[in-house]
Coordinates of C-alpha atoms in Angstrom, one line a residue:
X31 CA -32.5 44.5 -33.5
X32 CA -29.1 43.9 -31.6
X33 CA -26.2 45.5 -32.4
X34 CA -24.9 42.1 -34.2
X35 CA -27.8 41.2 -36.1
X36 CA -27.5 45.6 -38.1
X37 CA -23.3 44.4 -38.5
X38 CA -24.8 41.7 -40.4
X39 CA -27.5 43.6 -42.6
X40 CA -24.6 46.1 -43.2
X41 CA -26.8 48.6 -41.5
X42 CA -24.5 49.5 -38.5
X43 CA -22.3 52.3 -40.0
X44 CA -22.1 53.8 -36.3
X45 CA -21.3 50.7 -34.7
X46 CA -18.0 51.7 -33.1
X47 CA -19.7 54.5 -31.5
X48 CA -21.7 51.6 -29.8
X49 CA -19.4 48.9 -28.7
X50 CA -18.8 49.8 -25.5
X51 CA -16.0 46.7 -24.7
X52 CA -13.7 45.6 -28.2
X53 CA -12.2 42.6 -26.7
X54 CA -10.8 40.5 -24.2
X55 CA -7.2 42.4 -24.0
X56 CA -6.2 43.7 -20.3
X57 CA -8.1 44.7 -17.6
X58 CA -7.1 46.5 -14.1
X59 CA -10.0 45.2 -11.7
X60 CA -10.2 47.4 -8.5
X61 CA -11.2 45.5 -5.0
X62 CA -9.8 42.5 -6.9
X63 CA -10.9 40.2 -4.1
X64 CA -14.1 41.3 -4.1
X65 CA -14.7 40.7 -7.5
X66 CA -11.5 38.0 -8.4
X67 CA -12.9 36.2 -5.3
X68 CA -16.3 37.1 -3.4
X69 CA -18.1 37.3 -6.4
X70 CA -17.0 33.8 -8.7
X71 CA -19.9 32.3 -7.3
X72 CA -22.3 34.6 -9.3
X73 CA -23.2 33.9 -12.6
X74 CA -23.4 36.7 -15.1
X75 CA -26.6 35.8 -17.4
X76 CA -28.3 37.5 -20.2
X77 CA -31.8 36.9 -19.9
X78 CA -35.1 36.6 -22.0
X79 CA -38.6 37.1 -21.8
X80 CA -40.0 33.6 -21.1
X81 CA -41.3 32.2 -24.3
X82 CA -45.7 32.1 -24.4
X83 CA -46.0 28.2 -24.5
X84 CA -49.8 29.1 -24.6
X85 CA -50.6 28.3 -20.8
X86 CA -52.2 30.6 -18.3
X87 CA -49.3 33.1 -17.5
X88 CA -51.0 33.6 -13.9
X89 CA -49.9 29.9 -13.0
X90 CA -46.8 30.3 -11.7
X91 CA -47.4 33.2 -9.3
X92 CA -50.6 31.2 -8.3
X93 CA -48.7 28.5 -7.5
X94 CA -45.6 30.5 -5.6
X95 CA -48.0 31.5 -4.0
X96 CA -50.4 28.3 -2.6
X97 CA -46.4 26.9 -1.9
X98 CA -45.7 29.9 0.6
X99 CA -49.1 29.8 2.0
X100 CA -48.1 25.9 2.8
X101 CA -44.7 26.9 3.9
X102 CA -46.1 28.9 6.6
X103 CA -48.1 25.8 7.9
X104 CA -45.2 23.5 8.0
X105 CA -43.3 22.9 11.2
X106 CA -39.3 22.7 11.3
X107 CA -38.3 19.0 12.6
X108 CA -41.9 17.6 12.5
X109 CA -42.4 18.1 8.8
X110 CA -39.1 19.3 7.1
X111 CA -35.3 19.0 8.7
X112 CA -33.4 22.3 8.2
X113 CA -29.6 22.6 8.2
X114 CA -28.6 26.4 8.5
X115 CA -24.6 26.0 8.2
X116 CA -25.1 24.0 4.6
X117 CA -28.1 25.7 4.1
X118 CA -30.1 22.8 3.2
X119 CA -34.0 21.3 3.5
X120 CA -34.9 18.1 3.6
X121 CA -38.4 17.2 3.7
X122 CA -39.8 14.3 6.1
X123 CA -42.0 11.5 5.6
X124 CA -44.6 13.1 7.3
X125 CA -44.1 16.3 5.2
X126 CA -44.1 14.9 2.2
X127 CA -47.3 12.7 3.6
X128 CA -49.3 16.5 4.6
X129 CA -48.4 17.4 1.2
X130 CA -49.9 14.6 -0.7
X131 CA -53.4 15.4 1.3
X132 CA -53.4 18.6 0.3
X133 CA -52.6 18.8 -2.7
X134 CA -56.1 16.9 -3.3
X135 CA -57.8 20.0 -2.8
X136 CA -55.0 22.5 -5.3
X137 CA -54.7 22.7 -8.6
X138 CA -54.1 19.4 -10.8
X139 CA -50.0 20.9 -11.3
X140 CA -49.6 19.8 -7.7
X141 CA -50.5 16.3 -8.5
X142 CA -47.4 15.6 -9.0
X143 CA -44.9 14.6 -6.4
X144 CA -41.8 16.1 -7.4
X145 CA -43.1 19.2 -8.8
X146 CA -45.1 19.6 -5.7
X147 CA -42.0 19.2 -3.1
X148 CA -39.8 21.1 -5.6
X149 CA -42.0 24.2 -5.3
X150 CA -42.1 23.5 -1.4
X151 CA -38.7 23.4 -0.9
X152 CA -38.4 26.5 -2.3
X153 CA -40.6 27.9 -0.7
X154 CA -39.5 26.6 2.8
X155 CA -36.0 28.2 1.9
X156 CA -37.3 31.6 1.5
X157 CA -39.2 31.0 4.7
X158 CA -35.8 29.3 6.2
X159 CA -32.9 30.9 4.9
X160 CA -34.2 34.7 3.0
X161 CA -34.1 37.2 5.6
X162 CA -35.3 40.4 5.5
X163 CA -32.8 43.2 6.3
X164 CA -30.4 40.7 5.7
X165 CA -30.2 39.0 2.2
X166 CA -33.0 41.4 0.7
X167 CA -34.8 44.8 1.4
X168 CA -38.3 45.9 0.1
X169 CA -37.9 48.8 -2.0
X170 CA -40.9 51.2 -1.7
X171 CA -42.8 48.1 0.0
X172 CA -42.9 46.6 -3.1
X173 CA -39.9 45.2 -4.6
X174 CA -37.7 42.9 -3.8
X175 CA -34.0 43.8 -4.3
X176 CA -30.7 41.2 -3.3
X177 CA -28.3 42.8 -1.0
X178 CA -24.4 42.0 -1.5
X179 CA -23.5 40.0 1.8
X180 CA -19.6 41.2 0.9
X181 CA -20.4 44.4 -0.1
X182 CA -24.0 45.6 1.9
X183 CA -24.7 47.5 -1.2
X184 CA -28.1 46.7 -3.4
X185 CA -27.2 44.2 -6.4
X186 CA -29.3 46.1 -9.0
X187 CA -30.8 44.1 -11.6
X188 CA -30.1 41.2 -10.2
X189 CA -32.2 38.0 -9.2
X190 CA -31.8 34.3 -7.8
X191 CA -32.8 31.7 -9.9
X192 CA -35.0 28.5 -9.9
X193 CA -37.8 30.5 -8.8
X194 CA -36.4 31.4 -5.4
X195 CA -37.0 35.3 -6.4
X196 CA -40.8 34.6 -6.6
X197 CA -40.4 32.8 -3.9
X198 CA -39.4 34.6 -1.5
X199 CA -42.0 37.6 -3.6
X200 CA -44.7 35.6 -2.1
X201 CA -43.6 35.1 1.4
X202 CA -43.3 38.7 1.4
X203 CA -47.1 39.1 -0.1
X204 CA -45.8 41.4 -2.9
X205 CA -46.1 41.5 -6.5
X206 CA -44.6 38.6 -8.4
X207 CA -41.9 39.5 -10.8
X208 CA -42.0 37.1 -14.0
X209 CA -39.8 34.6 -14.2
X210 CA -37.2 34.6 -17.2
X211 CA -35.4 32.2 -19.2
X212 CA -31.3 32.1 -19.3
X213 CA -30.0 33.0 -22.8
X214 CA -26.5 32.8 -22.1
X215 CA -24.5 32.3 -18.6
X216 CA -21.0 32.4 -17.4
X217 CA -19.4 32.5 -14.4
X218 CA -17.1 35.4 -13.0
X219 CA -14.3 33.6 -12.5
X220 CA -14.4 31.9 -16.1
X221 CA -14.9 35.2 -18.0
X222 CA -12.1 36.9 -16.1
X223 CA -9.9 34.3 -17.2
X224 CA -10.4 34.8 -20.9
X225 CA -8.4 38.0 -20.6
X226 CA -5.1 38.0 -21.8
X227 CA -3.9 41.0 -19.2
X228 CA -5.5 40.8 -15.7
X229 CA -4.2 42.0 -12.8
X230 CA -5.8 44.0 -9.5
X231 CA -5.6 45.5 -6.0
X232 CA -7.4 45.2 -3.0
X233 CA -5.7 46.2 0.4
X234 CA -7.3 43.0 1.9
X235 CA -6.7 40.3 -0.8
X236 CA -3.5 38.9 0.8
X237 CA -5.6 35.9 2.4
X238 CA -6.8 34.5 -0.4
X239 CA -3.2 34.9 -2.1
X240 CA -3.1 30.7 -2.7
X241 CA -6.8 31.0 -4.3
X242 CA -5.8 33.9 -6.9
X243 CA -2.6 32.0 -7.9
X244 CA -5.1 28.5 -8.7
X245 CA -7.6 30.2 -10.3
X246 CA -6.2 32.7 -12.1
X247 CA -2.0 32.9 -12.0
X248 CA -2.4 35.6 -10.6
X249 CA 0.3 36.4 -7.6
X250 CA 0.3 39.0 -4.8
X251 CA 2.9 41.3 -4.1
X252 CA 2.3 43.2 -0.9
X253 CA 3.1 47.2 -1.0
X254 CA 3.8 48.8 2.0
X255 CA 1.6 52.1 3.3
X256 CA 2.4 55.5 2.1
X257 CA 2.4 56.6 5.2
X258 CA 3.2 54.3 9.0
X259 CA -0.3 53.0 10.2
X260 CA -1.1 54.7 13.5
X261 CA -3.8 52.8 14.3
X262 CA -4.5 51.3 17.2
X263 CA -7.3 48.0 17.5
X264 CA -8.8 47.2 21.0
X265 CA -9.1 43.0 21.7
X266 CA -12.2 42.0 21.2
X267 CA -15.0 42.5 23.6
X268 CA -17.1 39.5 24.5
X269 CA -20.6 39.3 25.3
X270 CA -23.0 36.3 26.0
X271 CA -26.1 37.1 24.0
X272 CA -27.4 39.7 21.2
X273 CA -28.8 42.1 23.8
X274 CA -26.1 42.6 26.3
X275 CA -23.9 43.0 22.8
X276 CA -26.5 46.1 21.2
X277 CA -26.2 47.5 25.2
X278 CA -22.4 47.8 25.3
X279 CA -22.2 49.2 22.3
X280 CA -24.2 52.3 23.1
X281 CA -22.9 52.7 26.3
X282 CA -19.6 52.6 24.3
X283 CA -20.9 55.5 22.1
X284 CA -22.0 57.4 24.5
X285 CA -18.6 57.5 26.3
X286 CA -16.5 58.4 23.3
X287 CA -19.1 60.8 21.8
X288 CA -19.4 62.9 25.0
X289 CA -15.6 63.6 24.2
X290 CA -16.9 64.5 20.8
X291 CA -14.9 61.8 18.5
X292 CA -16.2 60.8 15.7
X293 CA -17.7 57.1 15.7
X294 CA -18.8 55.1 12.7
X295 CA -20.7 51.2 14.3
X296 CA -20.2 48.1 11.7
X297 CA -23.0 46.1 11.2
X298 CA -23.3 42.7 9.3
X299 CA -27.0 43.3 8.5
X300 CA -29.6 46.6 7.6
X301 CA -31.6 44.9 10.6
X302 CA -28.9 45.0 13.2
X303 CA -28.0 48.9 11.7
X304 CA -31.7 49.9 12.2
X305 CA -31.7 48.5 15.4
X306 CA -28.5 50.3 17.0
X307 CA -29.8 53.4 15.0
X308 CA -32.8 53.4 16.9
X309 CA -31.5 52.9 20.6
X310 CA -29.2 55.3 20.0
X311 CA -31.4 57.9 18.9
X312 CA -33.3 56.9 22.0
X313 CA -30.4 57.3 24.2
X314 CA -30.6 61.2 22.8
X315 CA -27.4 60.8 20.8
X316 CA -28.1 61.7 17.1
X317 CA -26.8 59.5 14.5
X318 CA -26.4 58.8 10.3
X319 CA -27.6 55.7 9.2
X320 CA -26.0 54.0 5.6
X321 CA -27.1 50.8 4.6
X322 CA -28.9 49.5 1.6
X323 CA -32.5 51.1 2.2
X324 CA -30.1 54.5 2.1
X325 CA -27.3 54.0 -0.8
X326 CA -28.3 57.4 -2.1
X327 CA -27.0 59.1 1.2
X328 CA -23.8 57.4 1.0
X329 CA -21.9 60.0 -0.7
X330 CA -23.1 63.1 1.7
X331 CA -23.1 60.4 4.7
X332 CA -19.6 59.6 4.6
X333 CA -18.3 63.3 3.9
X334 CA -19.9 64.4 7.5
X335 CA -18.3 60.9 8.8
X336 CA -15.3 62.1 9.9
X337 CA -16.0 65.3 11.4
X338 CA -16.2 66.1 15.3
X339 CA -19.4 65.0 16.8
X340 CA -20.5 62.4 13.7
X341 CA -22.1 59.1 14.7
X342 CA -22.6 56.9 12.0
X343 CA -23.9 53.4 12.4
X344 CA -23.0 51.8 8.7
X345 CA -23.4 48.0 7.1
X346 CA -20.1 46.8 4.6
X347 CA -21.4 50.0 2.5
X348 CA -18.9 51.7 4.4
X349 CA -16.1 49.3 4.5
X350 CA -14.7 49.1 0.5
X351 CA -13.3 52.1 -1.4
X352 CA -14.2 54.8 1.6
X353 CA -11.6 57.3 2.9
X354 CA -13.6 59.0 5.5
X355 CA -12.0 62.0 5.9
X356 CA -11.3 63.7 9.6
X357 CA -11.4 67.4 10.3
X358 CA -8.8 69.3 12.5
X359 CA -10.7 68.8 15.8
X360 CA -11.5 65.0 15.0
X361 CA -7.9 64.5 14.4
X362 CA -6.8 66.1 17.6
X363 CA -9.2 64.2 19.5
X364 CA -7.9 60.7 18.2
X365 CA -9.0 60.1 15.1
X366 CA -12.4 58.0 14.1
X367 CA -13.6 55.2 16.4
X368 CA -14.7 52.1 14.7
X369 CA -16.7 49.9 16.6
X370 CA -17.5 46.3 14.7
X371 CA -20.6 44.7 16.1
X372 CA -19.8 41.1 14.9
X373 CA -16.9 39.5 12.8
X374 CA -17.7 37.8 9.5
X375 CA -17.3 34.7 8.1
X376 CA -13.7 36.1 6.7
X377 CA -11.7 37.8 8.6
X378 CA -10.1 40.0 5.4
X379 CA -14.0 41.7 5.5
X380 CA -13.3 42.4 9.5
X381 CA -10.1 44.2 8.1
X382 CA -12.4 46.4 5.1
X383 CA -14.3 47.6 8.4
X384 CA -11.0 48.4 10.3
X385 CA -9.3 49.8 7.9
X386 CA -11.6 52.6 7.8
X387 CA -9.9 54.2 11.2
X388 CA -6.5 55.2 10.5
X389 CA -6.3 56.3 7.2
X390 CA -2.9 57.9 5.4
X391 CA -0.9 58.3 8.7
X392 CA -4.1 59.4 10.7
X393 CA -4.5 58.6 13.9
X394 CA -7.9 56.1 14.9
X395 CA -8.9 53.1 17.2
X396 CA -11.0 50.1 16.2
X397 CA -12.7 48.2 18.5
X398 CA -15.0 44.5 17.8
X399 CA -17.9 43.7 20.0
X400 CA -19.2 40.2 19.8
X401 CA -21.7 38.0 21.5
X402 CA -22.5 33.8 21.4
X403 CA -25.8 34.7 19.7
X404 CA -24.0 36.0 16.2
X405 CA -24.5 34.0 13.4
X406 CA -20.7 33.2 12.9
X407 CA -20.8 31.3 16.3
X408 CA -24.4 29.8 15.5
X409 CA -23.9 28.5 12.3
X410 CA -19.3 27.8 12.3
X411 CA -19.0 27.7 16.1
X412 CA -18.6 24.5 17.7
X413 CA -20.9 23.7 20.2
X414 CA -18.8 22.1 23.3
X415 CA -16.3 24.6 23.1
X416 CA -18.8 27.2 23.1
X417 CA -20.2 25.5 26.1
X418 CA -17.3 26.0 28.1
X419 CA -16.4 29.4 26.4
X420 CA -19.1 31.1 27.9
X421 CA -18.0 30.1 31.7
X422 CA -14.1 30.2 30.5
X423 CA -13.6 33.4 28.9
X424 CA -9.7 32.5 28.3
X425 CA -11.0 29.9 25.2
X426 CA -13.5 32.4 23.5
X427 CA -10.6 33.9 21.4
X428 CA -9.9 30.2 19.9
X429 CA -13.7 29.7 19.7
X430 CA -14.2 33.0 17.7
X431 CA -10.9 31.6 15.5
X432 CA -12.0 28.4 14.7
X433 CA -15.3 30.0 13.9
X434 CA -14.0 31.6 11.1
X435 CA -11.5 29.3 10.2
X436 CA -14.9 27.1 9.5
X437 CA -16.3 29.5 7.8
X438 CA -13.4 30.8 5.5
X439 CA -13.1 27.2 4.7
X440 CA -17.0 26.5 4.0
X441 CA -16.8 30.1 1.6
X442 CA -13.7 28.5 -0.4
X443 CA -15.4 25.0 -0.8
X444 CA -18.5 26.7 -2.5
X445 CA -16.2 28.6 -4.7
X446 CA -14.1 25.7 -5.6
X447 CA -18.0 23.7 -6.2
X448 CA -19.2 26.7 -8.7
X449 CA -16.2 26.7 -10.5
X450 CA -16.5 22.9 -10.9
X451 CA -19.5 23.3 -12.1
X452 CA -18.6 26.1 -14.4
X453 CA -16.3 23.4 -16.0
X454 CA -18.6 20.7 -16.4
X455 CA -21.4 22.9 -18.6
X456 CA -18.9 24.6 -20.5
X457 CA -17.2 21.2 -21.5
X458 CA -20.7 19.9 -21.5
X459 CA -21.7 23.0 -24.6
X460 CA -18.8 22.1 -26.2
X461 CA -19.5 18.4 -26.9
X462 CA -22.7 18.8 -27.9
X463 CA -22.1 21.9 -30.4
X464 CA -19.4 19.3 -31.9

């Protein structure tokens, strides 16, 4: 029985030696940003076991399953209309008429039309939008585990909603999970704001300074550095697709580590790591790989990062709460190298990545590589400029800039739309429990 239910049998004579939080007081929130910010959009929700409603329990993975096996046979712009930037599917009139002949041959669920394009359009966004490598890894081969865009670090425990988990389960052709019904939910931002005390640090938080201030009265006071930063950052280098990026970044390597500085390489995704990992390897220049698929190498991987000789090629794993620290012979040589190999929707993430060279007073460099094929310019970029940005190289800086200008602004309207809704179902509980 839960701890609550033995308080109220008077059975819990222990129960301070189990309540692990006592109230709402004060808290100190480390990486406020991260947390305060980056993650209001996530629900925290106590979950059930679904309740037995007496139906076959092999349904719903049956039928996650005949919707990915349709998914595949649908075509983008003939059948469904896909919108990457707002991350939206629309299904066509000719979809929606494959659909209907189909499903006279499936199961007598898919008779009906909204169910039928509900589970579709799920479906068609884990084909869409869930990449591998990217917003999920297979651990073992077998299970599917979320990776933390912000953070690149596995979200344990955790798993997206409205069936998209099992979803995206069966486009992988693993093992459905069941799915599980929401006891209780609240937003981040809303249960942060119950306490009475809050306050935080982050060394990159300063952007969203207006956002803490309107969300939680919180405001920023900047602190300068112990020590004077003697780092020094390299303009961006521009490249026109994915390939010739991946190219000049291992020649880059291979330059600095013949002098035998250490390097760690920023990627935005465990694909992109696995991929510069393996050319360089190829290019007979051993290297340390952290990313999701290898949190339990992080510790021993970024002790060896800043010694003379270390290549490490790292996702956002390495970029919050690291110092990397540098040996004599690294620190006479210049410090660590970090090379980013793409900026992120916000530019207070390229800084996490930065601020890795450089650290108390050390000397270190940091250098961005970017191409026209990144996803920040695919999906935030817009297209005439880009046009003439890749014949005029003097407007690619105000390309990349309004870039993520768009995309700082697209992250803060969702945030501003969850905590709306956050709003609405709370008032919404608390009329109908009047």
């Amino acid at each position: 029985r839960s701890l609550i239910e033995d308080i109220l049998a008077d059975q819990a004579g222990d129960w301070h030696d189990r309540v692990v939080q006592r109230g709402l007081h004060a808290a100190v929130v480390d990486e406020a940003d991260s947390v305060l910010i980056d993650e209001a959009v996530t629900p925290a929700i106590i979950s059930a076991d679904p309740t037995d409603d007496g139906g076959d329990p092999n349904d719903p993975a049956r039928h996650h399953r005949i919707a990915a096996q349709l998914a595949r046979e649908l075509e983008p712009d003939r059948d469904y209309t896909l919108d990457r930037r707002a991350r939206h599917i629309a299904l066509t009139d000719q979809g929606r008429q494959r659909l209907a002949e189909a499903a006279d041959s499936l199961p007598a669920f898919w008779a009906g039309a909204r169910r039928r394009e509900e589970l579709i359009k799920t479906a068609l966004t884990a084909k869409e939008l869930m990449t591998l490598g990217d917003d999920y890894i297979l651990k073992d081969g077998k299970t599917v585990e979320i990776i933390d865009r912000s953070t690149g670090r596995v979200l344990d425990g955790r798993r997206w909603q409205q069936g998209l988990h099992q979803a995206v389960e069966a486009k992988e052709g693993v093992e459905l999970s069941e799915a599980r019904r929401t006891s209780s939910r609240i937003g981040y931002a809303r249960f942060f704001q119950r306490y009475r005390h809050l306050c935080g640090m982050s060394g990159t938080i300063f952007e969203v300074r207006d956002e803490l201030w309107r969300t939680y009265r919180l405001p920023v006071i900047r602190i300068p550095t112990h020590k004077p930063i003697a780092r020094t950052e390299a303009k961006d280098a521009y490249h026109l697709t994915e390939d010739d990026k991946i190219n000049a970044v291992v020649t880059r390597v291979r330059e600095v580590h013949a002098k035998g500085q250490p390097i760690l390489v920023g990627t935005r995704s465990v694909l992109t790591s696995e991929r510069i990992a393996s050319e360089l390897q190829e290019a007979g220049i051993p290297c340390r790989v952290l990313n999701a698929e290898r949190e339990k190498e992080e510790a021993e991987i970024v002790a060896q990062a800043g010694k003379a000789r270390a290549v490490t090629v790292a996702t956002n794993m390495a970029g919050r709460g690291t110092d990397i620290k540098l040996d004599r012979e690294a620190r006479d040589l210049g410090g660590l190298l970090v090379i980013g190999t793409e900026r992120h929707q916000e530019r207070r993430v390229d800084r996490q990545l930065v601020g890795r060279a450089g650290r108390q007073g050390d000397p270190g460099r940091a250098e961005m590589h970017v191409s026209f094929d990144d996803d920040l310019i695919r999906l935030f970029g817009l297209t005439p400029l880009a046009a003439f940005a890749r014949r005029w190289t003097v407007l690619r800086p105000l390309l990349w800039n309004l870039a993520q200008a768009a995309g700082s602004a697209r992250a803060r309207a969702t945030r501003a739309s969850s905590a709306h809704q956050e709003n609405w179902l709370e008032f919404t509980l608390h009329s109908e429990s009047r």
